[in-house]
């Protein structure tokens, strides 16, 4: 987590450096006559944005290997700008895809065979992969600085899960032993050998998330805005980053991971890892990094200008 927060700080530092560099470049271009002073105005903009990138769910459980997948985001919002600063909020729909891989030790379960004899069935599993998908409706609050088309911002997002599911894929083998044949395994009439596929899907009990958020980018229509002072449209291309602070896993009632079907002993039920006792006391949070394209429209009587360069 310290490395991720360090990267978060470096992203903001890079953005501030980029803005500072643009100021210096403007001063050189205009012979030192560049000025950021302007009459204080407040501009109001509507925004529509979409993003695609890398999403994952990370955890601090040693026996669980997590991997990322493609994530996406779409949102509409409001942005207020004044004196180079901006404050943005709105409503976003975010899709988080991830998967986790873990192994189970051989499980044993007492049974009665078809003759009514007591026996023990053994289950040997291949690695189990869980594909997680969570859809959030989230509210962002970003404070940033915009200068000459370049901008950098940081803030937080609160996400409410509206749909969450997990699919489990694996295979396993079964065998049966009898106490009286422990030393004469070959003498058993039925070893209970079988090979089965595990393919189950169920809802995931995801929790509310609070995330740190950062963005850095450039307005691709800045040159048109410079040529036409009445240009109200903008098209922001940015890199975005989110890191979850809250634990998003853990069902309201945790259960054992392994269960045997009461109707057929060869059929097993594996509970999602994030719903089991194993995850108790461990932190599970989200991570998203992607590229975002945002259309903006200035509703104010005079479109916003973040770069006033006087020859």
mmCIF file of C-alpha atoms in Angstrom:
data_model
loop_
_atom_site.group_PDB
_atom_site.id
_atom_site.type_symbol
_atom_site.label_atom_id
_atom_site.label_comp_id
_atom_site.label_asym_id
_atom_site.label_seq_id
_atom_site.Cartn_x
_atom_site.Cartn_y
_atom_site.Cartn_z
ATOM 1 C CA UNK A 1 0.000 0.000 0.000
ATOM 2 C CA UNK A 2 2.916 2.376 0.739
ATOM 3 C CA UNK A 3 4.199 1.904 -2.816
ATOM 4 C CA UNK A 4 0.769 2.678 -4.270
ATOM 5 C CA UNK A 5 0.406 5.837 -2.177
ATOM 6 C CA UNK A 6 3.936 6.849 -3.213
ATOM 7 C CA UNK A 7 2.897 6.464 -6.859
ATOM 8 C CA UNK A 8 -0.213 8.541 -6.141
ATOM 9 C CA UNK A 9 1.964 11.359 -4.756
ATOM 10 C CA UNK A 10 4.361 11.140 -7.712
ATOM 11 C CA UNK A 11 1.436 11.457 -10.131
ATOM 12 C CA UNK A 12 0.312 14.692 -8.485
ATOM 13 C CA UNK A 13 3.886 16.008 -8.384
ATOM 14 C CA UNK A 14 4.259 15.274 -12.087
ATOM 15 C CA UNK A 15 1.065 17.170 -12.829
ATOM 16 C CA UNK A 16 2.157 20.236 -10.880
ATOM 17 C CA UNK A 17 5.530 20.138 -12.636
ATOM 18 C CA UNK A 18 3.767 19.989 -16.003
ATOM 19 C CA UNK A 19 1.674 23.059 -15.189
ATOM 20 C CA UNK A 20 4.751 24.929 -13.971
ATOM 21 C CA UNK A 21 6.602 24.038 -17.158
ATOM 22 C CA UNK A 22 3.773 25.405 -19.315
ATOM 23 C CA UNK A 23 3.905 28.703 -17.401
ATOM 24 C CA UNK A 24 7.663 28.991 -17.972
ATOM 25 C CA UNK A 25 7.259 28.166 -21.662
ATOM 26 C CA UNK A 26 4.619 30.876 -22.053
ATOM 27 C CA UNK A 27 6.905 33.423 -20.398
ATOM 28 C CA UNK A 28 9.722 32.573 -22.807
ATOM 29 C CA UNK A 29 7.394 32.746 -25.800
ATOM 30 C CA UNK A 30 5.954 36.121 -24.874
ATOM 31 C CA UNK A 31 9.109 37.719 -23.555
ATOM 32 C CA UNK A 32 8.188 37.483 -19.904
ATOM 33 C CA UNK A 33 4.864 39.207 -20.467
ATOM 34 C CA UNK A 34 2.885 36.198 -19.378
ATOM 35 C CA UNK A 35 0.462 36.780 -16.556
ATOM 36 C CA UNK A 36 -1.997 34.497 -14.755
ATOM 37 C CA UNK A 37 -3.846 37.430 -13.223
ATOM 38 C CA UNK A 38 -7.420 37.779 -14.385
ATOM 39 C CA UNK A 39 -10.720 39.128 -13.265
ATOM 40 C CA UNK A 40 -12.232 36.599 -10.912
ATOM 41 C CA UNK A 41 -15.080 34.778 -12.676
ATOM 42 C CA UNK A 42 -16.900 31.533 -12.052
ATOM 43 C CA UNK A 43 -17.734 29.280 -14.981
ATOM 44 C CA UNK A 44 -20.139 26.353 -14.955
ATOM 45 C CA UNK A 45 -19.654 23.334 -17.217
ATOM 46 C CA UNK A 46 -21.418 20.049 -17.846
ATOM 47 C CA UNK A 47 -19.271 16.992 -18.560
ATOM 48 C CA UNK A 48 -19.735 13.568 -20.131
ATOM 49 C CA UNK A 49 -16.871 11.124 -19.839
ATOM 50 C CA UNK A 50 -15.941 7.497 -20.533
ATOM 51 C CA UNK A 51 -12.913 5.491 -19.506
ATOM 52 C CA UNK A 52 -11.406 2.055 -20.087
ATOM 53 C CA UNK A 53 -8.462 0.548 -18.299
ATOM 54 C CA UNK A 54 -7.122 -1.956 -15.802
ATOM 55 C CA UNK A 55 -9.183 -2.946 -12.777
ATOM 56 C CA UNK A 56 -8.456 -5.390 -9.981
ATOM 57 C CA UNK A 57 -9.300 -6.337 -6.429
ATOM 58 C CA UNK A 58 -6.248 -6.595 -4.214
ATOM 59 C CA UNK A 59 -5.899 -8.252 -0.820
ATOM 60 C CA UNK A 60 -3.319 -9.086 1.824
ATOM 61 C CA UNK A 61 -4.068 -12.814 2.022
ATOM 62 C CA UNK A 62 -0.943 -14.835 1.198
ATOM 63 C CA UNK A 63 -2.715 -17.922 -0.218
ATOM 64 C CA UNK A 64 -4.798 -15.929 -2.697
ATOM 65 C CA UNK A 65 -3.349 -14.808 -6.032
ATOM 66 C CA UNK A 66 -5.257 -11.885 -7.542
ATOM 67 C CA UNK A 67 -5.105 -10.705 -11.141
ATOM 68 C CA UNK A 68 -6.614 -7.773 -12.962
ATOM 69 C CA UNK A 69 -8.914 -7.496 -15.943
ATOM 70 C CA UNK A 70 -10.506 -4.841 -18.147
ATOM 71 C CA UNK A 71 -12.558 -2.236 -16.292
ATOM 72 C CA UNK A 72 -14.697 0.636 -17.536
ATOM 73 C CA UNK A 73 -16.307 3.847 -16.346
ATOM 74 C CA UNK A 74 -18.977 6.208 -17.681
ATOM 75 C CA UNK A 75 -20.180 9.385 -16.048
ATOM 76 C CA UNK A 76 -21.979 12.690 -16.367
ATOM 77 C CA UNK A 77 -21.194 15.617 -14.139
ATOM 78 C CA UNK A 78 -20.771 19.243 -13.284
ATOM 79 C CA UNK A 79 -17.563 21.263 -13.134
ATOM 80 C CA UNK A 80 -16.998 24.714 -11.678
ATOM 81 C CA UNK A 81 -13.912 26.709 -12.729
ATOM 82 C CA UNK A 82 -12.447 29.896 -11.331
ATOM 83 C CA UNK A 83 -8.958 31.429 -11.441
ATOM 84 C CA UNK A 84 -7.342 28.278 -12.767
ATOM 85 C CA UNK A 85 -8.911 25.960 -10.182
ATOM 86 C CA UNK A 86 -11.767 23.577 -10.786
ATOM 87 C CA UNK A 87 -14.128 21.499 -8.672
ATOM 88 C CA UNK A 88 -15.938 18.610 -10.324
ATOM 89 C CA UNK A 89 -18.587 16.139 -9.207
ATOM 90 C CA UNK A 90 -21.326 14.042 -10.783
ATOM 91 C CA UNK A 91 -22.529 10.462 -11.065
ATOM 92 C CA UNK A 92 -20.506 7.585 -12.511
ATOM 93 C CA UNK A 93 -21.136 3.945 -13.326
ATOM 94 C CA UNK A 94 -18.026 1.838 -12.891
ATOM 95 C CA UNK A 95 -17.439 -1.782 -13.868
ATOM 96 C CA UNK A 96 -14.740 -3.629 -11.911
ATOM 97 C CA UNK A 97 -13.527 -6.985 -13.232
ATOM 98 C CA UNK A 98 -10.965 -9.123 -11.446
ATOM 99 C CA UNK A 99 -10.091 -12.725 -10.720
ATOM 100 C CA UNK A 100 -8.525 -14.659 -7.884
ATOM 101 C CA UNK A 101 -6.804 -18.049 -7.910
ATOM 102 C CA UNK A 102 -6.323 -20.277 -4.879
ATOM 103 C CA UNK A 103 -5.798 -23.934 -3.981
ATOM 104 C CA UNK A 104 -7.695 -26.237 -1.664
ATOM 105 C CA UNK A 105 -6.201 -29.133 0.236
ATOM 106 C CA UNK A 106 -7.739 -32.584 -0.202
ATOM 107 C CA UNK A 107 -11.121 -32.661 1.510
ATOM 108 C CA UNK A 108 -12.711 -35.690 3.183
ATOM 109 C CA UNK A 109 -16.373 -36.370 3.812
ATOM 110 C CA UNK A 110 -18.048 -39.380 5.484
ATOM 111 C CA UNK A 111 -20.678 -41.135 3.347
ATOM 112 C CA UNK A 112 -22.756 -44.301 3.112
ATOM 113 C CA UNK A 113 -22.220 -46.279 -0.083
ATOM 114 C CA UNK A 114 -24.983 -47.886 -2.107
ATOM 115 C CA UNK A 115 -24.831 -50.942 0.183
ATOM 116 C CA UNK A 116 -25.220 -48.794 3.274
ATOM 117 C CA UNK A 117 -21.608 -49.253 4.329
ATOM 118 C CA UNK A 118 -19.812 -46.309 5.984
ATOM 119 C CA UNK A 119 -16.978 -44.921 3.895
ATOM 120 C CA UNK A 120 -14.998 -41.746 3.301
ATOM 121 C CA UNK A 121 -15.061 -39.818 0.038
ATOM 122 C CA UNK A 122 -11.984 -37.765 -0.850
ATOM 123 C CA UNK A 123 -11.957 -34.702 -3.096
ATOM 124 C CA UNK A 124 -8.780 -33.477 -4.812
ATOM 125 C CA UNK A 125 -9.131 -30.046 -6.452
ATOM 126 C CA UNK A 126 -7.256 -28.343 -9.231
ATOM 127 C CA UNK A 127 -6.565 -24.628 -8.581
ATOM 128 C CA UNK A 128 -9.854 -22.702 -8.323
ATOM 129 C CA UNK A 129 -10.340 -19.480 -10.273
ATOM 130 C CA UNK A 130 -12.967 -16.959 -9.223
ATOM 131 C CA UNK A 131 -14.051 -14.300 -11.722
ATOM 132 C CA UNK A 132 -15.463 -11.302 -9.887
ATOM 133 C CA UNK A 133 -17.572 -8.558 -11.440
ATOM 134 C CA UNK A 134 -18.875 -5.563 -9.498
ATOM 135 C CA UNK A 135 -20.859 -2.609 -10.843
ATOM 136 C CA UNK A 136 -20.760 0.568 -8.774
ATOM 137 C CA UNK A 137 -22.667 3.819 -8.907
ATOM 138 C CA UNK A 138 -20.241 6.338 -7.493
ATOM 139 C CA UNK A 139 -20.043 10.021 -6.688
ATOM 140 C CA UNK A 140 -16.693 11.751 -7.314
ATOM 141 C CA UNK A 141 -15.414 14.979 -5.794
ATOM 142 C CA UNK A 142 -12.257 16.240 -7.496
ATOM 143 C CA UNK A 143 -10.350 19.476 -6.854
ATOM 144 C CA UNK A 144 -7.755 20.447 -9.422
ATOM 145 C CA UNK A 145 -5.818 23.095 -11.289
ATOM 146 C CA UNK A 146 -6.178 23.885 -14.986
ATOM 147 C CA UNK A 147 -3.682 25.936 -16.971
ATOM 148 C CA UNK A 148 -3.248 26.398 -20.729
ATOM 149 C CA UNK A 149 -5.062 23.151 -21.436
ATOM 150 C CA UNK A 150 -3.114 21.082 -18.927
ATOM 151 C CA UNK A 151 -4.819 20.007 -15.731
ATOM 152 C CA UNK A 152 -4.210 17.882 -12.665
ATOM 153 C CA UNK A 153 -6.676 16.991 -9.933
ATOM 154 C CA UNK A 154 -7.157 14.804 -6.886
ATOM 155 C CA UNK A 155 -9.973 13.902 -4.560
ATOM 156 C CA UNK A 156 -12.173 11.019 -3.478
ATOM 157 C CA UNK A 157 -15.014 8.836 -4.747
ATOM 158 C CA UNK A 158 -17.775 7.011 -2.879
ATOM 159 C CA UNK A 159 -19.114 3.925 -4.646
ATOM 160 C CA UNK A 160 -22.332 2.028 -3.981
ATOM 161 C CA UNK A 161 -22.470 -1.560 -5.347
ATOM 162 C CA UNK A 162 -25.598 -2.196 -7.431
ATOM 163 C CA UNK A 163 -24.634 -5.570 -8.883
ATOM 164 C CA UNK A 164 -21.912 -8.054 -7.927
ATOM 165 C CA UNK A 165 -21.317 -11.637 -8.977
ATOM 166 C CA UNK A 166 -18.635 -14.305 -8.874
ATOM 167 C CA UNK A 167 -18.087 -17.299 -11.136
ATOM 168 C CA UNK A 168 -15.966 -20.245 -10.007
ATOM 169 C CA UNK A 169 -14.183 -22.559 -12.439
ATOM 170 C CA UNK A 170 -12.194 -25.662 -11.568
ATOM 171 C CA UNK A 171 -12.175 -29.447 -11.736
ATOM 172 C CA UNK A 172 -11.769 -32.118 -9.098
ATOM 173 C CA UNK A 173 -11.408 -35.868 -8.667
ATOM 174 C CA UNK A 174 -13.069 -38.137 -6.140
ATOM 175 C CA UNK A 175 -12.158 -41.433 -4.542
ATOM 176 C CA UNK A 176 -13.650 -43.567 -1.759
ATOM 177 C CA UNK A 177 -11.947 -45.579 0.984
ATOM 178 C CA UNK A 178 -13.267 -47.975 3.625
ATOM 179 C CA UNK A 179 -11.684 -48.406 7.019
ATOM 180 C CA UNK A 180 -11.574 -52.196 6.682
ATOM 181 C CA UNK A 181 -9.618 -51.923 3.415
ATOM 182 C CA UNK A 182 -7.007 -49.400 4.562
ATOM 183 C CA UNK A 183 -4.239 -51.982 4.194
ATOM 184 C CA UNK A 184 -5.805 -53.736 1.198
ATOM 185 C CA UNK A 185 -6.774 -50.870 -1.097
ATOM 186 C CA UNK A 186 -6.802 -53.071 -4.186
ATOM 187 C CA UNK A 187 -9.366 -55.336 -2.564
ATOM 188 C CA UNK A 188 -12.084 -52.715 -2.470
ATOM 189 C CA UNK A 189 -14.989 -53.417 -4.751
ATOM 190 C CA UNK A 190 -15.617 -49.757 -5.625
ATOM 191 C CA UNK A 191 -12.976 -47.043 -5.320
ATOM 192 C CA UNK A 192 -15.420 -44.257 -6.136
ATOM 193 C CA UNK A 193 -13.215 -42.730 -8.791
ATOM 194 C CA UNK A 194 -14.700 -39.779 -10.652
ATOM 195 C CA UNK A 195 -13.741 -36.565 -12.434
ATOM 196 C CA UNK A 196 -16.000 -33.525 -12.238
ATOM 197 C CA UNK A 197 -16.130 -29.913 -13.345
ATOM 198 C CA UNK A 198 -16.856 -27.023 -11.015
ATOM 199 C CA UNK A 199 -18.693 -24.176 -12.764
ATOM 200 C CA UNK A 200 -20.844 -22.130 -10.398
ATOM 201 C CA UNK A 201 -22.055 -18.537 -10.356
ATOM 202 C CA UNK A 202 -23.673 -16.603 -7.546
ATOM 203 C CA UNK A 203 -24.062 -13.094 -6.200
ATOM 204 C CA UNK A 204 -21.189 -11.462 -4.361
ATOM 205 C CA UNK A 205 -21.832 -9.496 -1.192
ATOM 206 C CA UNK A 206 -19.799 -6.393 -2.050
ATOM 207 C CA UNK A 207 -19.555 -3.420 0.306
ATOM 208 C CA UNK A 208 -19.574 0.347 -0.132
ATOM 209 C CA UNK A 209 -16.177 1.656 -1.235
ATOM 210 C CA UNK A 210 -14.326 4.920 -0.641
ATOM 211 C CA UNK A 211 -11.411 5.569 -2.978
ATOM 212 C CA UNK A 212 -8.638 8.075 -3.480
ATOM 213 C CA UNK A 213 -8.750 9.458 -7.019
ATOM 214 C CA UNK A 214 -6.351 11.396 -9.243
ATOM 215 C CA UNK A 215 -6.333 12.621 -12.834
ATOM 216 C CA UNK A 216 -3.865 14.339 -15.143
ATOM 217 C CA UNK A 217 -4.397 15.343 -18.747
ATOM 218 C CA UNK A 218 -4.789 17.899 -21.517
ATOM 219 C CA UNK A 219 -7.712 19.527 -23.341
ATOM 220 C CA UNK A 220 -7.403 18.457 -26.994
ATOM 221 C CA UNK A 221 -9.528 21.437 -28.150
ATOM 222 C CA UNK A 222 -7.344 24.074 -26.477
ATOM 223 C CA UNK A 223 -6.026 25.363 -29.836
ATOM 224 C CA UNK A 224 -9.593 25.906 -31.080
ATOM 225 C CA UNK A 225 -10.454 27.725 -27.860
ATOM 226 C CA UNK A 226 -7.471 30.055 -28.404
ATOM 227 C CA UNK A 227 -8.639 30.877 -31.937
ATOM 228 C CA UNK A 228 -12.307 31.308 -31.047
ATOM 229 C CA UNK A 229 -13.023 33.003 -27.718
ATOM 230 C CA UNK A 230 -16.636 31.828 -27.990
ATOM 231 C CA UNK A 231 -15.702 28.149 -28.235
ATOM 232 C CA UNK A 232 -17.606 26.418 -25.473
ATOM 233 C CA UNK A 233 -16.630 22.803 -26.077
ATOM 234 C CA UNK A 234 -13.667 20.967 -24.631
ATOM 235 C CA UNK A 235 -12.323 17.428 -25.017
ATOM 236 C CA UNK A 236 -10.145 16.315 -22.126
ATOM 237 C CA UNK A 237 -7.843 13.319 -22.528
ATOM 238 C CA UNK A 238 -6.547 12.121 -19.188
ATOM 239 C CA UNK A 239 -4.960 9.333 -17.204
ATOM 240 C CA UNK A 240 -7.065 8.439 -14.162
ATOM 241 C CA UNK A 241 -6.263 6.463 -11.039
ATOM 242 C CA UNK A 242 -8.324 5.117 -8.120
ATOM 243 C CA UNK A 243 -7.201 3.282 -5.007
ATOM 244 C CA UNK A 244 -9.718 1.938 -2.516
ATOM 245 C CA UNK A 245 -9.391 2.722 1.177
ATOM 246 C CA UNK A 246 -12.245 0.595 2.506
ATOM 247 C CA UNK A 247 -12.647 -3.164 2.800
ATOM 248 C CA UNK A 248 -15.151 -4.193 0.120
ATOM 249 C CA UNK A 249 -15.353 -7.942 0.903
ATOM 250 C CA UNK A 250 -17.013 -10.003 3.581
ATOM 251 C CA UNK A 251 -20.552 -11.314 3.644
ATOM 252 C CA UNK A 252 -22.914 -10.379 6.438
ATOM 253 C CA UNK A 253 -22.759 -14.027 7.520
ATOM 254 C CA UNK A 254 -19.467 -15.792 6.813
ATOM 255 C CA UNK A 255 -19.567 -19.521 6.005
ATOM 256 C CA UNK A 256 -17.325 -22.533 5.545
ATOM 257 C CA UNK A 257 -15.768 -22.802 2.119
ATOM 258 C CA UNK A 258 -16.427 -26.493 1.418
ATOM 259 C CA UNK A 259 -19.832 -28.177 1.426
ATOM 260 C CA UNK A 260 -21.096 -31.464 0.004
ATOM 261 C CA UNK A 261 -24.433 -31.656 -1.777
ATOM 262 C CA UNK A 262 -26.943 -33.530 0.407
ATOM 263 C CA UNK A 263 -28.402 -35.184 -2.710
ATOM 264 C CA UNK A 264 -25.165 -36.402 -4.335
ATOM 265 C CA UNK A 265 -21.903 -36.841 -2.435
ATOM 266 C CA UNK A 266 -19.846 -36.452 -5.622
ATOM 267 C CA UNK A 267 -21.188 -32.910 -6.109
ATOM 268 C CA UNK A 268 -19.595 -30.189 -3.988
ATOM 269 C CA UNK A 269 -20.354 -26.549 -3.244
ATOM 270 C CA UNK A 270 -17.436 -24.145 -2.897
ATOM 271 C CA UNK A 271 -18.398 -20.825 -1.354
ATOM 272 C CA UNK A 272 -16.839 -17.662 -2.839
ATOM 273 C CA UNK A 273 -13.559 -16.953 -1.105
ATOM 274 C CA UNK A 274 -14.673 -13.483 -0.019
ATOM 275 C CA UNK A 275 -17.658 -15.014 1.788
ATOM 276 C CA UNK A 276 -15.698 -17.490 3.891
ATOM 277 C CA UNK A 277 -14.102 -17.506 7.301
ATOM 278 C CA UNK A 278 -10.679 -17.541 5.609
ATOM 279 C CA UNK A 279 -10.898 -13.866 4.638
ATOM 280 C CA UNK A 280 -11.896 -12.674 8.110
ATOM 281 C CA UNK A 281 -9.389 -10.104 9.347
ATOM 282 C CA UNK A 282 -7.910 -9.482 5.899
ATOM 283 C CA UNK A 283 -8.240 -6.290 3.860
ATOM 284 C CA UNK A 284 -9.685 -6.380 0.330
ATOM 285 C CA UNK A 285 -9.843 -3.214 -1.762
ATOM 286 C CA UNK A 286 -10.115 -2.018 -5.360
ATOM 287 C CA UNK A 287 -7.649 -0.508 -7.821
ATOM 288 C CA UNK A 288 -8.373 1.124 -11.180
ATOM 289 C CA UNK A 289 -6.085 2.845 -13.692
ATOM 290 C CA UNK A 290 -7.216 3.909 -17.137
ATOM 291 C CA UNK A 291 -7.503 6.448 -19.939
ATOM 292 C CA UNK A 292 -10.493 8.769 -19.906
ATOM 293 C CA UNK A 293 -12.029 10.988 -22.588
ATOM 294 C CA UNK A 294 -14.330 13.756 -21.340
ATOM 295 C CA UNK A 295 -16.447 16.187 -23.344
ATOM 296 C CA UNK A 296 -17.113 19.496 -21.602
ATOM 297 C CA UNK A 297 -19.528 22.293 -22.446
ATOM 298 C CA UNK A 298 -19.278 25.726 -20.832
ATOM 299 C CA UNK A 299 -22.723 27.060 -19.922
ATOM 300 C CA UNK A 300 -21.496 30.491 -18.792
ATOM 301 C CA UNK A 301 -22.088 33.695 -20.725
ATOM 302 C CA UNK A 302 -18.358 33.950 -21.452
ATOM 303 C CA UNK A 303 -16.394 30.706 -21.985
ATOM 304 C CA UNK A 304 -13.600 29.993 -19.507
ATOM 305 C CA UNK A 305 -9.989 30.793 -20.444
ATOM 306 C CA UNK A 306 -7.209 29.267 -18.374
ATOM 307 C CA UNK A 307 -4.345 30.864 -20.278
ATOM 308 C CA UNK A 308 -4.093 34.620 -20.735
ATOM 309 C CA UNK A 309 -0.926 35.494 -22.610
ATOM 310 C CA UNK A 310 -0.373 39.182 -23.428
ATOM 311 C CA UNK A 311 2.101 40.204 -26.106
#
